[in-house]
GROMACS .gro file of C-alpha atoms in nm:
model
  404
    1UNK     CA    1  14.498  15.630   4.528
    2UNK     CA    2  14.195  15.856   4.549
    3UNK     CA    3  13.866  15.825   4.367
    4UNK     CA    4  13.707  16.137   4.505
    5UNK     CA    5  13.530  16.377   4.273
    6UNK     CA    6  13.738  16.660   4.141
    7UNK     CA    7  13.700  17.015   4.263
    8UNK     CA    8  13.490  17.141   3.973
    9UNK     CA    9  13.180  17.170   4.191
   10UNK     CA   10  12.988  16.913   3.986
   11UNK     CA   11  12.758  16.706   4.207
   12UNK     CA   12  12.833  16.331   4.184
   13UNK     CA   13  12.541  16.123   4.057
   14UNK     CA   14  12.581  15.891   4.355
   15UNK     CA   15  12.522  16.182   4.589
   16UNK     CA   16  12.196  16.264   4.408
   17UNK     CA   17  12.091  15.899   4.455
   18UNK     CA   18  12.156  15.926   4.830
   19UNK     CA   19  11.953  16.249   4.839
   20UNK     CA   20  11.661  16.069   4.675
   21UNK     CA   21  11.687  15.796   4.940
   22UNK     CA   22  11.686  16.051   5.220
   23UNK     CA   23  11.382  16.218   5.064
   24UNK     CA   24  11.187  15.893   5.062
   25UNK     CA   25  11.286  15.808   5.419
   26UNK     CA   26  11.195  16.159   5.531
   27UNK     CA   27  10.854  16.129   5.367
   28UNK     CA   28  10.789  15.811   5.563
   29UNK     CA   29  10.867  15.992   5.887
   30UNK     CA   30  10.662  16.306   5.829
   31UNK     CA   31  10.374  16.195   5.607
   32UNK     CA   32  10.186  16.005   5.877
   33UNK     CA   33  10.103  16.323   6.072
   34UNK     CA   34   9.851  16.432   5.809
   35UNK     CA   35   9.704  16.083   5.771
   36UNK     CA   36   9.636  15.988   6.134
   37UNK     CA   37   9.262  16.067   6.129
   38UNK     CA   38   9.212  15.857   5.814
   39UNK     CA   39   9.425  15.570   5.945
   40UNK     CA   40   9.248  15.576   6.281
   41UNK     CA   41   8.906  15.549   6.119
   42UNK     CA   42   9.009  15.293   5.860
   43UNK     CA   43   9.178  15.057   6.108
   44UNK     CA   44   8.921  15.126   6.382
   45UNK     CA   45   9.168  15.232   6.651
   46UNK     CA   46   9.175  15.526   6.892
   47UNK     CA   47   9.366  15.846   6.824
   48UNK     CA   48   9.610  15.748   7.101
   49UNK     CA   49   9.678  15.411   6.938
   50UNK     CA   50   9.722  15.578   6.600
   51UNK     CA   51   9.973  15.813   6.763
   52UNK     CA   52  10.201  15.516   6.819
   53UNK     CA   53  10.254  15.507   6.444
   54UNK     CA   54  10.457  15.825   6.504
   55UNK     CA   55  10.615  15.759   6.845
   56UNK     CA   56  10.681  15.393   6.764
   57UNK     CA   57  10.861  15.503   6.450
   58UNK     CA   58  11.076  15.751   6.644
   59UNK     CA   59  11.173  15.494   6.909
   60UNK     CA   60  11.260  15.242   6.639
   61UNK     CA   61  11.480  15.502   6.466
   62UNK     CA   62  11.675  15.562   6.787
   63UNK     CA   63  11.723  15.191   6.857
   64UNK     CA   64  11.777  15.084   6.497
   65UNK     CA   65  12.045  15.345   6.435
   66UNK     CA   66  12.268  15.178   6.694
   67UNK     CA   67  12.174  14.811   6.656
   68UNK     CA   68  12.166  14.790   6.276
   69UNK     CA   69  12.484  14.995   6.229
   70UNK     CA   70  12.674  14.789   6.486
   71UNK     CA   71  12.556  14.466   6.323
   72UNK     CA   72  12.669  14.575   5.976
   73UNK     CA   73  12.987  14.757   6.077
   74UNK     CA   74  13.221  14.505   5.915
   75UNK     CA   75  13.038  14.498   5.580
   76UNK     CA   76  13.100  14.709   5.267
   77UNK     CA   77  12.889  15.021   5.291
   78UNK     CA   78  12.727  15.028   4.946
   79UNK     CA   79  12.558  14.684   4.981
   80UNK     CA   80  12.449  14.785   5.331
   81UNK     CA   81  12.287  15.101   5.194
   82UNK     CA   82  12.107  14.900   4.927
   83UNK     CA   83  11.987  14.656   5.193
   84UNK     CA   84  11.866  14.940   5.415
   85UNK     CA   85  11.660  15.090   5.132
   86UNK     CA   86  11.519  14.744   5.060
   87UNK     CA   87  11.412  14.732   5.427
   88UNK     CA   88  11.252  15.073   5.383
   89UNK     CA   89  11.059  14.948   5.077
   90UNK     CA   90  10.942  14.637   5.265
   91UNK     CA   91  10.820  14.842   5.562
   92UNK     CA   92  10.618  15.082   5.349
   93UNK     CA   93  10.478  14.794   5.146
   94UNK     CA   94  10.357  14.635   5.470
   95UNK     CA   95  10.191  14.964   5.565
   96UNK     CA   96  10.025  14.994   5.224
   97UNK     CA   97   9.867  14.646   5.241
   98UNK     CA   98   9.808  14.634   5.618
   99UNK     CA   99   9.489  14.448   5.698
  100UNK     CA  100   9.487  14.577   6.054
  101UNK     CA  101   9.662  14.796   6.309
  102UNK     CA  102   9.929  14.540   6.418
  103UNK     CA  103  10.054  14.499   6.060
  104UNK     CA  104  10.050  14.876   6.009
  105UNK     CA  105  10.257  14.929   6.322
  106UNK     CA  106  10.496  14.651   6.215
  107UNK     CA  107  10.540  14.823   5.879
  108UNK     CA  108  10.626  15.149   6.052
  109UNK     CA  109  10.880  14.977   6.276
  110UNK     CA  110  11.043  14.790   5.985
  111UNK     CA  111  11.072  15.111   5.782
  112UNK     CA  112  11.216  15.296   6.083
  113UNK     CA  113  11.493  15.042   6.138
  114UNK     CA  114  11.671  15.166   5.826
  115UNK     CA  115  11.637  15.537   5.907
  116UNK     CA  116  11.925  15.611   6.143
  117UNK     CA  117  12.170  15.372   5.979
  118UNK     CA  118  12.094  15.507   5.632
  119UNK     CA  119  12.172  15.863   5.737
  120UNK     CA  120  12.473  15.756   5.943
  121UNK     CA  121  12.634  15.531   5.682
  122UNK     CA  122  12.511  15.742   5.391
  123UNK     CA  123  12.676  16.054   5.532
  124UNK     CA  124  13.012  15.874   5.536
  125UNK     CA  125  12.968  15.755   5.179
  126UNK     CA  126  12.854  16.104   5.069
  127UNK     CA  127  13.163  16.276   5.202
  128UNK     CA  128  13.388  16.018   5.033
  129UNK     CA  129  13.254  16.121   4.692
  130UNK     CA  130  13.386  16.478   4.718
  131UNK     CA  131  13.716  16.643   4.808
  132UNK     CA  132  13.779  16.668   5.187
  133UNK     CA  133  13.721  17.043   5.189
  134UNK     CA  134  13.363  16.986   5.071
  135UNK     CA  135  13.271  16.710   5.317
  136UNK     CA  136  13.009  16.905   5.513
  137UNK     CA  137  12.852  17.034   5.193
  138UNK     CA  138  12.818  16.677   5.066
  139UNK     CA  139  12.643  16.577   5.388
  140UNK     CA  140  12.417  16.882   5.354
  141UNK     CA  141  12.321  16.782   4.998
  142UNK     CA  142  12.228  16.435   5.117
  143UNK     CA  143  12.023  16.578   5.406
  144UNK     CA  144  11.851  16.817   5.164
  145UNK     CA  145  11.623  16.526   5.081
  146UNK     CA  146  11.518  16.505   5.444
  147UNK     CA  147  11.455  16.878   5.472
  148UNK     CA  148  11.251  16.881   5.150
  149UNK     CA  149  11.049  16.589   5.286
  150UNK     CA  150  10.979  16.797   5.595
  151UNK     CA  151  10.835  17.072   5.375
  152UNK     CA  152  10.642  16.843   5.140
  153UNK     CA  153  10.566  16.540   5.357
  154UNK     CA  154  10.243  16.641   5.526
  155UNK     CA  155  10.085  16.813   5.222
  156UNK     CA  156  10.202  16.526   4.999
  157UNK     CA  157  10.036  16.269   5.223
  158UNK     CA  158   9.723  16.474   5.268
  159UNK     CA  159   9.682  16.538   4.895
  160UNK     CA  160   9.719  16.174   4.790
  161UNK     CA  161   9.533  16.045   5.094
  162UNK     CA  162   9.231  16.266   5.035
  163UNK     CA  163   9.214  16.173   4.668
  164UNK     CA  164   9.294  15.800   4.680
  165UNK     CA  165   9.302  15.704   5.057
  166UNK     CA  166   9.598  15.677   5.289
  167UNK     CA  167   9.707  15.343   5.140
  168UNK     CA  168   9.786  15.517   4.811
  169UNK     CA  169  10.029  15.743   4.998
  170UNK     CA  170  10.228  15.445   5.119
  171UNK     CA  171  10.219  15.287   4.774
  172UNK     CA  172  10.367  15.612   4.638
  173UNK     CA  173  10.641  15.614   4.901
  174UNK     CA  174  10.713  15.248   4.825
  175UNK     CA  175  10.760  15.341   4.459
  176UNK     CA  176  10.996  15.625   4.554
  177UNK     CA  177  11.191  15.373   4.762
  178UNK     CA  178  11.225  15.136   4.466
  179UNK     CA  179  11.357  15.418   4.246
  180UNK     CA  180  11.603  15.520   4.519
  181UNK     CA  181  11.718  15.158   4.560
  182UNK     CA  182  11.790  15.124   4.188
  183UNK     CA  183  11.962  15.465   4.178
  184UNK     CA  184  12.189  15.386   4.473
  185UNK     CA  185  12.275  15.042   4.333
  186UNK     CA  186  12.357  15.191   3.993
  187UNK     CA  187  12.514  15.528   4.079
  188UNK     CA  188  12.692  15.506   4.414
  189UNK     CA  189  13.047  15.388   4.340
  190UNK     CA  190  13.173  15.088   4.533
  191UNK     CA  191  13.495  15.267   4.630
  192UNK     CA  192  13.293  15.529   4.820
  193UNK     CA  193  13.203  15.262   5.074
  194UNK     CA  194  13.555  15.131   5.115
  195UNK     CA  195  13.741  15.174   5.444
  196UNK     CA  196  13.889  15.521   5.483
  197UNK     CA  197  14.257  15.459   5.553
  198UNK     CA  198  14.313  15.818   5.663
  199UNK     CA  199  14.127  15.759   5.988
  200UNK     CA  200  14.287  15.614   6.302
  201UNK     CA  201  14.046  15.322   6.339
  202UNK     CA  202  14.115  15.212   5.984
  203UNK     CA  203  14.489  15.267   6.010
  204UNK     CA  204  14.518  15.035   6.310
  205UNK     CA  205  14.322  14.763   6.135
  206UNK     CA  206  14.034  14.765   6.380
  207UNK     CA  207  13.718  14.621   6.230
  208UNK     CA  208  13.363  14.530   6.313
  209UNK     CA  209  13.205  14.598   6.648
  210UNK     CA  210  13.540  14.643   6.824
  211UNK     CA  211  13.627  14.934   6.596
  212UNK     CA  212  13.281  15.080   6.639
  213UNK     CA  213  13.309  15.081   7.019
  214UNK     CA  214  13.671  15.193   7.018
  215UNK     CA  215  13.560  15.521   6.860
  216UNK     CA  216  13.363  15.614   7.172
  217UNK     CA  217  13.677  15.647   7.379
  218UNK     CA  218  13.703  16.003   7.248
  219UNK     CA  219  13.564  16.269   7.480
  220UNK     CA  220  13.500  16.488   7.175
  221UNK     CA  221  13.259  16.227   7.038
  222UNK     CA  222  13.053  16.240   7.358
  223UNK     CA  223  13.060  16.618   7.373
  224UNK     CA  224  12.940  16.642   7.012
  225UNK     CA  225  12.661  16.389   7.075
  226UNK     CA  226  12.554  16.586   7.383
  227UNK     CA  227  12.548  16.913   7.188
  228UNK     CA  228  12.345  16.741   6.914
  229UNK     CA  229  12.088  16.604   7.159
  230UNK     CA  230  12.048  16.934   7.344
  231UNK     CA  231  12.039  17.147   7.029
  232UNK     CA  232  11.786  16.925   6.854
  233UNK     CA  233  11.586  16.899   7.174
  234UNK     CA  234  11.560  17.275   7.197
  235UNK     CA  235  11.442  17.319   6.841
  236UNK     CA  236  11.200  17.027   6.819
  237UNK     CA  237  11.072  17.075   7.172
  238UNK     CA  238  10.956  17.420   7.067
  239UNK     CA  239  10.841  17.302   6.725
  240UNK     CA  240  10.628  17.021   6.874
  241UNK     CA  241  10.386  17.281   7.013
  242UNK     CA  242  10.426  17.550   6.749
  243UNK     CA  243  10.072  17.504   6.614
  244UNK     CA  244   9.934  17.589   6.960
  245UNK     CA  245  10.160  17.895   6.975
  246UNK     CA  246  10.037  18.015   6.637
  247UNK     CA  247   9.667  17.964   6.710
  248UNK     CA  248   9.646  18.047   7.082
  249UNK     CA  249   9.911  18.321   7.113
  250UNK     CA  250   9.962  18.479   6.770
  251UNK     CA  251   9.598  18.446   6.669
  252UNK     CA  252   9.639  18.266   6.337
  253UNK     CA  253   9.354  18.046   6.216
  254UNK     CA  254   9.406  17.671   6.221
  255UNK     CA  255   9.405  17.674   5.840
  256UNK     CA  256   9.712  17.904   5.844
  257UNK     CA  257   9.931  17.649   6.020
  258UNK     CA  258   9.999  17.455   5.698
  259UNK     CA  259  10.164  17.747   5.515
  260UNK     CA  260  10.347  17.852   5.830
  261UNK     CA  261  10.499  17.504   5.845
  262UNK     CA  262  10.613  17.550   5.485
  263UNK     CA  263  10.789  17.870   5.596
  264UNK     CA  264  10.960  17.670   5.871
  265UNK     CA  265  11.053  17.395   5.625
  266UNK     CA  266  11.199  17.647   5.383
  267UNK     CA  267  11.423  17.765   5.664
  268UNK     CA  268  11.533  17.405   5.719
  269UNK     CA  269  11.633  17.363   5.355
  270UNK     CA  270  11.828  17.689   5.336
  271UNK     CA  271  11.988  17.646   5.678
  272UNK     CA  272  12.104  17.294   5.596
  273UNK     CA  273  12.275  17.392   5.271
  274UNK     CA  274  12.421  17.718   5.405
  275UNK     CA  275  12.540  17.547   5.722
  276UNK     CA  276  12.715  17.275   5.525
  277UNK     CA  277  12.903  17.529   5.318
  278UNK     CA  278  12.998  17.737   5.624
  279UNK     CA  279  13.113  17.429   5.818
  280UNK     CA  280  13.363  17.346   5.544
  281UNK     CA  281  13.524  17.684   5.615
  282UNK     CA  282  13.526  17.685   5.997
  283UNK     CA  283  13.324  17.403   6.145
  284UNK     CA  284  13.332  17.479   6.517
  285UNK     CA  285  13.265  17.848   6.466
  286UNK     CA  286  12.969  17.757   6.243
  287UNK     CA  287  12.829  17.523   6.507
  288UNK     CA  288  12.865  17.779   6.785
  289UNK     CA  289  12.711  18.048   6.564
  290UNK     CA  290  12.414  17.831   6.465
  291UNK     CA  291  12.341  17.737   6.827
  292UNK     CA  292  12.371  18.100   6.939
  293UNK     CA  293  12.137  18.209   6.660
  294UNK     CA  294  11.889  17.938   6.755
  295UNK     CA  295  11.891  18.040   7.122
  296UNK     CA  296  11.832  18.406   7.034
  297UNK     CA  297  11.555  18.308   6.792
  298UNK     CA  298  11.372  18.100   7.054
  299UNK     CA  299  11.394  18.374   7.318
  300UNK     CA  300  11.277  18.638   7.071
  301UNK     CA  301  10.996  18.410   6.955
  302UNK     CA  302  10.875  18.369   7.310
  303UNK     CA  303  10.875  18.745   7.362
  304UNK     CA  304  10.721  18.839   7.024
  305UNK     CA  305  10.487  18.547   6.953
  306UNK     CA  306  10.181  18.769   6.983
  307UNK     CA  307  10.286  18.964   6.672
  308UNK     CA  308  10.201  18.792   6.344
  309UNK     CA  309  10.478  18.941   6.129
  310UNK     CA  310  10.741  18.861   6.390
  311UNK     CA  311  10.611  18.505   6.427
  312UNK     CA  312  10.645  18.441   6.052
  313UNK     CA  313  11.003  18.570   6.043
  314UNK     CA  314  11.100  18.384   6.359
  315UNK     CA  315  10.957  18.048   6.253
  316UNK     CA  316  11.170  18.077   5.938
  317UNK     CA  317  11.477  18.152   6.151
  318UNK     CA  318  11.387  17.860   6.376
  319UNK     CA  319  11.426  17.627   6.079
  320UNK     CA  320  11.730  17.813   5.943
  321UNK     CA  321  11.941  17.806   6.260
  322UNK     CA  322  11.795  17.477   6.378
  323UNK     CA  323  11.931  17.280   6.083
  324UNK     CA  324  12.240  17.488   6.001
  325UNK     CA  325  12.448  17.285   6.244
  326UNK     CA  326  12.343  16.938   6.124
  327UNK     CA  327  12.607  16.878   5.853
  328UNK     CA  328  12.887  17.007   6.074
  329UNK     CA  329  12.778  16.799   6.373
  330UNK     CA  330  12.783  16.483   6.164
  331UNK     CA  331  13.124  16.544   6.008
  332UNK     CA  332  13.259  16.647   6.349
  333UNK     CA  333  13.145  16.336   6.532
  334UNK     CA  334  13.266  16.105   6.255
  335UNK     CA  335  13.605  16.276   6.233
  336UNK     CA  336  13.667  16.237   6.604
  337UNK     CA  337  13.533  15.881   6.593
  338UNK     CA  338  13.780  15.780   6.324
  339UNK     CA  339  13.519  15.751   6.051
  340UNK     CA  340  13.325  15.454   6.193
  341UNK     CA  341  12.957  15.438   6.091
  342UNK     CA  342  12.828  15.379   6.444
  343UNK     CA  343  12.927  15.731   6.547
  344UNK     CA  344  12.733  15.890   6.262
  345UNK     CA  345  12.431  15.673   6.342
  346UNK     CA  346  12.467  15.755   6.712
  347UNK     CA  347  12.434  16.120   6.613
  348UNK     CA  348  12.095  16.040   6.459
  349UNK     CA  349  11.996  15.856   6.778
  350UNK     CA  350  12.111  16.151   6.988
  351UNK     CA  351  11.890  16.385   6.787
  352UNK     CA  352  11.588  16.157   6.841
  353UNK     CA  353  11.660  16.137   7.214
  354UNK     CA  354  11.681  16.516   7.213
  355UNK     CA  355  11.350  16.540   7.029
  356UNK     CA  356  11.181  16.328   7.295
  357UNK     CA  357  11.342  16.528   7.577
  358UNK     CA  358  11.245  16.863   7.426
  359UNK     CA  359  10.886  16.760   7.362
  360UNK     CA  360  10.858  16.622   7.717
  361UNK     CA  361  10.992  16.942   7.875
  362UNK     CA  362  10.768  17.158   7.657
  363UNK     CA  363  10.466  16.951   7.758
  364UNK     CA  364  10.560  16.982   8.126
  365UNK     CA  365  10.583  17.360   8.090
  366UNK     CA  366  10.237  17.379   7.933
  367UNK     CA  367  10.091  17.143   8.195
  368UNK     CA  368  10.235  17.366   8.465
  369UNK     CA  369  10.018  17.649   8.334
  370UNK     CA  370  10.303  17.854   8.187
  371UNK     CA  371  10.127  17.902   7.854
  372UNK     CA  372  10.197  17.817   7.493
  373UNK     CA  373  10.513  18.026   7.472
  374UNK     CA  374  10.671  17.820   7.750
  375UNK     CA  375  10.805  17.549   7.511
  376UNK     CA  376  10.997  17.823   7.331
  377UNK     CA  377  11.173  17.928   7.651
  378UNK     CA  378  11.228  17.564   7.755
  379UNK     CA  379  11.378  17.505   7.412
  380UNK     CA  380  11.603  17.808   7.452
  381UNK     CA  381  11.733  17.668   7.783
  382UNK     CA  382  11.825  17.340   7.614
  383UNK     CA  383  11.997  17.521   7.327
  384UNK     CA  384  12.196  17.740   7.569
  385UNK     CA  385  12.313  17.417   7.737
  386UNK     CA  386  12.412  17.285   7.394
  387UNK     CA  387  12.599  17.609   7.325
  388UNK     CA  388  12.793  17.574   7.650
  389UNK     CA  389  12.885  17.213   7.567
  390UNK     CA  390  12.992  17.310   7.216
  391UNK     CA  391  13.202  17.601   7.346
  392UNK     CA  392  13.386  17.371   7.586
  393UNK     CA  393  13.435  17.113   7.311
  394UNK     CA  394  13.566  17.373   7.065
  395UNK     CA  395  13.809  17.512   7.322
  396UNK     CA  396  13.945  17.165   7.394
  397UNK     CA  397  13.964  17.095   7.022
  398UNK     CA  398  14.167  17.411   6.960
  399UNK     CA  399  14.409  17.309   7.234
  400UNK     CA  400  14.440  16.953   7.103
  401UNK     CA  401  14.460  17.042   6.732
  402UNK     CA  402  14.174  16.815   6.617
  403UNK     CA  403  14.151  16.615   6.296
  404UNK     CA  404  13.993  16.813   6.009
   0.00000   0.00000   0.00000
């Protein structure tokens, strides 16, 4: 028996609910960047300490994606998703009422614990609500909330924070979380979180942590995770220092950075949706093409960063190619892992590890005196490594006739 949506192209209401959840979680991740000066002054902490509200969140995402997903692997997925959004609401509520820095940091950590597992488990539920040939598109629709949050997060936080203080921003995100919780509870069908009997792990009756770990016996899972980490690392390593590139190399004013980031975010949104559609046609070719496009973009950006018009076009392409591979990477790793949630969450962890690696390498390049275009070339090197890994993986997959 199948309960998947029909092929009419109509978007299931449950998928819209998941998109709303991803939007709220994305806001929590990105909004803090525009609020750090306010938070630092209000809580009387240094800029470095305030920075831990970002880095502590990222580390908690990487750890929580694995730990929380493994701990809930044997439970029905819809109640787990509802519980994760409840955790998100609690974390942001703590941040909104924080009397001091320790409580604020705790709120960030609590909110982050749901992040990786929500996207990992949610992506599996999303693809169950549509026909198999639209799986990557369903994942892309869910992740559209995250990409929109990237575009709107910083200006959203800054606008509310400047008008009503930074606490109002976290109250607003808490409210969005409550709406998402109710929507997921009401609109996501219970059958979408049931075990997928078409996958090997389910067919053999493996459950819980044993099934989760069994999935990692596949070399294709590890190759996909490696390509994810390297590809993300290349894009975000370059993006971490893009404001310096714009102001010190291209010659834009600091005030221009905000709209340039919107251009980048627009590329993320379009790349995510286009990449999901393309991956449903030929997934591995889409992934190789997106990585190749990203590598070329980064190299061209490094060479042409001094030219304003080129910089605007290339930052858009950075977002476009950088996120075009995300839906396909997630469906690929979960297919080869037999559909277990831990693999999808591990993909989120891999991207966060890649982010940290890329930012570290970009910082090293700048510290070495190579200039503010150096992170672009360092990012290109990481993406070329990801392309090589993906090419090897695709060749092996073609020989082994992988699950689709």
